[in-house]
Each structure stands twice: as C-alpha cells, then as structure tokens.
PDB file of C-alpha atoms in Angstrom:
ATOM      1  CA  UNK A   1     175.858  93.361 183.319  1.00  0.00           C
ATOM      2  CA  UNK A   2     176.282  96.843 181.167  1.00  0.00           C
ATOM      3  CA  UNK A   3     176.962  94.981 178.024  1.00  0.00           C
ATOM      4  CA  UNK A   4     173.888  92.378 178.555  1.00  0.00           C
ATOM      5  CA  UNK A   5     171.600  95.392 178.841  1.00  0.00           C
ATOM      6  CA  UNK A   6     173.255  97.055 176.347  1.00  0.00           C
ATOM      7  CA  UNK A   7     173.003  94.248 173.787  1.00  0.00           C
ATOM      8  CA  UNK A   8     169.365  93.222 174.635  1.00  0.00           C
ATOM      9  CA  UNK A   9     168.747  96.974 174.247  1.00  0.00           C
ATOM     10  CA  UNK A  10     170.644  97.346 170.649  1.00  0.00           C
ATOM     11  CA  UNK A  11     168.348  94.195 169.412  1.00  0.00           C
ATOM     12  CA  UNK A  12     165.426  95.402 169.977  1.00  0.00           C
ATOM     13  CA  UNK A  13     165.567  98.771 169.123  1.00  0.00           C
ATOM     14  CA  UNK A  14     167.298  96.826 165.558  1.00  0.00           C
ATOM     15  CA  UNK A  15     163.783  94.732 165.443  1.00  0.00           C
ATOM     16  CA  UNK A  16     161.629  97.418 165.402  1.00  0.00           C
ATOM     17  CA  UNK A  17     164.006 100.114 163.363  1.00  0.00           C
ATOM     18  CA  UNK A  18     164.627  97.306 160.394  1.00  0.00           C
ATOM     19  CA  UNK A  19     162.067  96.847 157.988  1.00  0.00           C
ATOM     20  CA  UNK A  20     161.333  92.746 157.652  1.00  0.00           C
ATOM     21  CA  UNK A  21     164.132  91.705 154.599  1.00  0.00           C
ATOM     22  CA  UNK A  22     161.749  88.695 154.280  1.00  0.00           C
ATOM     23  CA  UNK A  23     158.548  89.666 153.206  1.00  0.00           C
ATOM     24  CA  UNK A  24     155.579  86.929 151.382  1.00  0.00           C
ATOM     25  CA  UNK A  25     156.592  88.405 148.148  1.00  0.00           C
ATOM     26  CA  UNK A  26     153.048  89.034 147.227  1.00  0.00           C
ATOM     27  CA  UNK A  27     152.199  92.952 147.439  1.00  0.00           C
ATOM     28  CA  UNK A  28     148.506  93.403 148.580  1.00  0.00           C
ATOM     29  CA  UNK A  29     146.381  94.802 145.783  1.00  0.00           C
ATOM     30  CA  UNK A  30     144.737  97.457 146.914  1.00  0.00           C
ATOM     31  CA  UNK A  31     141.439  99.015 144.995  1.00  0.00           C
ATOM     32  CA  UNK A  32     141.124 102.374 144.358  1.00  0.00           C
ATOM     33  CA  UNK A  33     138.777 105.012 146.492  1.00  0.00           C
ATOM     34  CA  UNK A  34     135.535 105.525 144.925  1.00  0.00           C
ATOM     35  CA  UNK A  35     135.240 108.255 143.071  1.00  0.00           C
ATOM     36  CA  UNK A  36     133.503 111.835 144.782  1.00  0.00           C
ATOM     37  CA  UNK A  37     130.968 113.992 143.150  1.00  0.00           C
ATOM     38  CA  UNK A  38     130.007 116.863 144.844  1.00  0.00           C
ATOM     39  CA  UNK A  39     126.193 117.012 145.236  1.00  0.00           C
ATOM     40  CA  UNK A  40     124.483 119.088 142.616  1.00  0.00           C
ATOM     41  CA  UNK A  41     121.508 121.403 142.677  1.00  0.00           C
ATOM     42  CA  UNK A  42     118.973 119.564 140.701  1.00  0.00           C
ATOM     43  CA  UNK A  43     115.705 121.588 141.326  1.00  0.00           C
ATOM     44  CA  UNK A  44     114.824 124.664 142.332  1.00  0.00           C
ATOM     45  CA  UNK A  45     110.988 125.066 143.118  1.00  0.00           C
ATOM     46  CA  UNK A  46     109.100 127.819 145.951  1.00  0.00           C
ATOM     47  CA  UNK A  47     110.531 127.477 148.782  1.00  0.00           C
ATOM     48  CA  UNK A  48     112.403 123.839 148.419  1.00  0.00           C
ATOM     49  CA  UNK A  49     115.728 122.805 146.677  1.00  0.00           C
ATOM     50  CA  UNK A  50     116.546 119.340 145.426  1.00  0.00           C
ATOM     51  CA  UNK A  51     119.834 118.389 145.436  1.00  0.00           C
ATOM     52  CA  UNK A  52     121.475 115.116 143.754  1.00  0.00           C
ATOM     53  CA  UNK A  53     124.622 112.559 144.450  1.00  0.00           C
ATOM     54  CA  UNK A  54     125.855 109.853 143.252  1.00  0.00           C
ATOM     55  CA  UNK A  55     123.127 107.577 143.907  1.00  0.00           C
ATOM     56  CA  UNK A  56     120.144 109.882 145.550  1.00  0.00           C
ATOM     57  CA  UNK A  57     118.184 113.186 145.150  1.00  0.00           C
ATOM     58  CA  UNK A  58     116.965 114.671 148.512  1.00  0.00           C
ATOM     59  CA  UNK A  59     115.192 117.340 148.870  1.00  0.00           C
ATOM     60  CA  UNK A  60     115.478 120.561 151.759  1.00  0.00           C
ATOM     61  CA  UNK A  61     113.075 122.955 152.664  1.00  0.00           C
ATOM     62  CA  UNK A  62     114.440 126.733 152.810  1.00  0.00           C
ATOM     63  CA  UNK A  63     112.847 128.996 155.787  1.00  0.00           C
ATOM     64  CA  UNK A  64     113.590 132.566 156.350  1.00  0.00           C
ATOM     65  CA  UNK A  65     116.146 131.729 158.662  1.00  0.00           C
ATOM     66  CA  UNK A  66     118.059 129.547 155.949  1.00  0.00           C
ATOM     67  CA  UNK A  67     121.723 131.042 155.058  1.00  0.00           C
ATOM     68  CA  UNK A  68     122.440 131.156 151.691  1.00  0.00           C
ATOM     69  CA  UNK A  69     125.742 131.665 150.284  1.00  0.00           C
ATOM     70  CA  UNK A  70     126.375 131.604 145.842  1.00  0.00           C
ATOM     71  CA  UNK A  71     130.094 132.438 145.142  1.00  0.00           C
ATOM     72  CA  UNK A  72     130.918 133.649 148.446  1.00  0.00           C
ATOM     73  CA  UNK A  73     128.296 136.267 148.561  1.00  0.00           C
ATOM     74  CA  UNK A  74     124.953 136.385 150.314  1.00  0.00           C
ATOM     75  CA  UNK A  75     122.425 135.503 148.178  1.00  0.00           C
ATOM     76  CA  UNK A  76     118.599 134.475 147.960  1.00  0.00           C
ATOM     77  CA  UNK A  77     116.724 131.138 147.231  1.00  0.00           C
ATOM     78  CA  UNK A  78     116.428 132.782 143.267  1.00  0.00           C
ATOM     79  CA  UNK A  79     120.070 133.144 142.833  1.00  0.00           C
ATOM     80  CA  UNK A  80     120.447 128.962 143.345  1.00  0.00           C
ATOM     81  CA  UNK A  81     120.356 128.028 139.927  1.00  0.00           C
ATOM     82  CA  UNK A  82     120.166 123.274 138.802  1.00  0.00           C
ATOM     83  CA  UNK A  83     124.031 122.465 138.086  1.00  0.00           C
ATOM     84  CA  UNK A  84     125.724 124.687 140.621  1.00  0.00           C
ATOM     85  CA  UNK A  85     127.926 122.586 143.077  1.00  0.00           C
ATOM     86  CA  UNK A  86     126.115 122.808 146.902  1.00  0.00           C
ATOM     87  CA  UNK A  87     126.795 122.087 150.325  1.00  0.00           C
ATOM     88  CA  UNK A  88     123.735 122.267 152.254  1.00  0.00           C
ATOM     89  CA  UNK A  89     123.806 122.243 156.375  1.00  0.00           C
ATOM     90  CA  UNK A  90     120.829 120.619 157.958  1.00  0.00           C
ATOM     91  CA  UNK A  91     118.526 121.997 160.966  1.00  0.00           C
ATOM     92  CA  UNK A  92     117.433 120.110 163.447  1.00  0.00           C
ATOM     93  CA  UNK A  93     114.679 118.905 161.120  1.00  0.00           C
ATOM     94  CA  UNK A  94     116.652 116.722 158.769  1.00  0.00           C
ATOM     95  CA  UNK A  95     114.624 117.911 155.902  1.00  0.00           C
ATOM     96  CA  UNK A  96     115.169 121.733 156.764  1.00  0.00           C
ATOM     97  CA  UNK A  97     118.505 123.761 154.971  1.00  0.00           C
ATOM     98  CA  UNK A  98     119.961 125.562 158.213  1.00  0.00           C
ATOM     99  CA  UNK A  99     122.960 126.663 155.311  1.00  0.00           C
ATOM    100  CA  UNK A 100     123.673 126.480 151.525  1.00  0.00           C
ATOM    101  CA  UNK A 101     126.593 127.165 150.671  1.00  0.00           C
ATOM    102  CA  UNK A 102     126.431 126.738 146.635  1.00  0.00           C
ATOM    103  CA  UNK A 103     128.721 127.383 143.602  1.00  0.00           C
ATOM    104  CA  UNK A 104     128.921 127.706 139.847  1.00  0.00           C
ATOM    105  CA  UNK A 105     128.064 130.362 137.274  1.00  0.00           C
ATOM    106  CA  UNK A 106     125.818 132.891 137.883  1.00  0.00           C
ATOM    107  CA  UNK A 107     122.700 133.133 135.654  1.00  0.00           C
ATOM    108  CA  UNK A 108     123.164 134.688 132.365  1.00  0.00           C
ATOM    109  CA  UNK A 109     120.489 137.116 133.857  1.00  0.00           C
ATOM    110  CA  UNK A 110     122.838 138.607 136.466  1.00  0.00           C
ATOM    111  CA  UNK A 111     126.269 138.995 134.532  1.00  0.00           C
ATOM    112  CA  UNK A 112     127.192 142.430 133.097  1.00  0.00           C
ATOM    113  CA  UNK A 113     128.897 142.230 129.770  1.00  0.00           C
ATOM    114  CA  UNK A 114     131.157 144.755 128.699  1.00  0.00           C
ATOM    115  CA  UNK A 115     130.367 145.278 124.797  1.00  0.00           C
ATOM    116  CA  UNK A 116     132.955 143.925 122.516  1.00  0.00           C
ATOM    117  CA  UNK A 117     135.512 145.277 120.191  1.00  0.00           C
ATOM    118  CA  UNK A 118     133.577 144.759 117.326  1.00  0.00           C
ATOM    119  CA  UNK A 119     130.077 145.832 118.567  1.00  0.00           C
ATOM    120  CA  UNK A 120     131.417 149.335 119.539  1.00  0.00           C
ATOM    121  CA  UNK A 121     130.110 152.004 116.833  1.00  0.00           C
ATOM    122  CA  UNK A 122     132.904 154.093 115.801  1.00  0.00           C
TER     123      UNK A 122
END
C-alpha cells in the first residue's frame, strides 16, 4: 500500500515539476508595451497649469493650498516652467492640483553662474 501511495505521489509531483517536452512548436508572438511619456508641463498661465500626454492636454487649477515641489524643493506656481516633467495629484475636484511634483531645469533666471576661466580679468 506504501509503494502505491508512494508511486501515485512521485507522478504527480513529476507532472507538475516537468516542463511539457511536447509543446505546439509555435512560440506566441507577443507585442511590445506601449511606449511611456511622462506628462509634460505645457502651459503655465495665473493661477492654472496645463499639462500634456501622449494623446491629451488637461488642465489643473492651483489654490493656495496646492503643494508644489520643482527638483525636490518647495517651490511656487512661477518656478513651473512648459517642458519640465510633472506629476500632478488631484483634489477632490478633479480639475484642482492637490500636489505637483515637477522636474527639469530651472529657468535660466534662477541659476548662478560662476564666471569662467576666460572672463576673469587678470
């Protein structure tokens, strides 16, 4: 009785542990995964930002209670610049920011350039 159970045991355990050595031959094509953009600033205008995918621009409007985030850093609605990269959190309003969360460059406005080589008078 042992070697029944152990044998009806072994085969199954060998049916699930094997791999099928008869397949259809045919592998399944598979297509790749869309490519991802990350959503864009597009506009920047009083107290609204637009922001672009893919396929649609949608635009949120920024309160005083909005978060704002550029580069890690708290920031204001006039350091979102178009082209930065953004994540923006909606309120319960769908077309309210709760959080933006944006990065990119900063504007050439707000970087401090240490004077080259060349343009220091000797």
């Amino acid at each position: 009785m042992k070697n029944r159970l152990f044998i009806v045991v072994s085969v199954l355990l060998a049916e699930i542990t094997i791999p099928p050595a008869l397949g259809t031959g045919t592998k399944k094509q598979t297509t790749p995964a869309p490519e991802y953009h990350q959503p864009v600033i597009s506009g920047v205008t009083g107290n609204a930002i637009s922001v672009s995918d893919q396929k649609t621009t949608r635009t949120f409007t920024i309160t005083r209670f909005t978060e704002i985030n550029v580069n890690g850093q708290r920031a204001t609605i006039a350091d979102l610049k178009p082209g930065m990269t953004v994540n923006v959190t909606i309120g319960m309003d769908p077309s309210y920011a709760s959080r933006i969360v944006a990065t990119g460059l900063p504007a050439k406005g707000n970087q401090k350039s240490e004077p080259s080589k060349e343009n220091i008078q000797r």
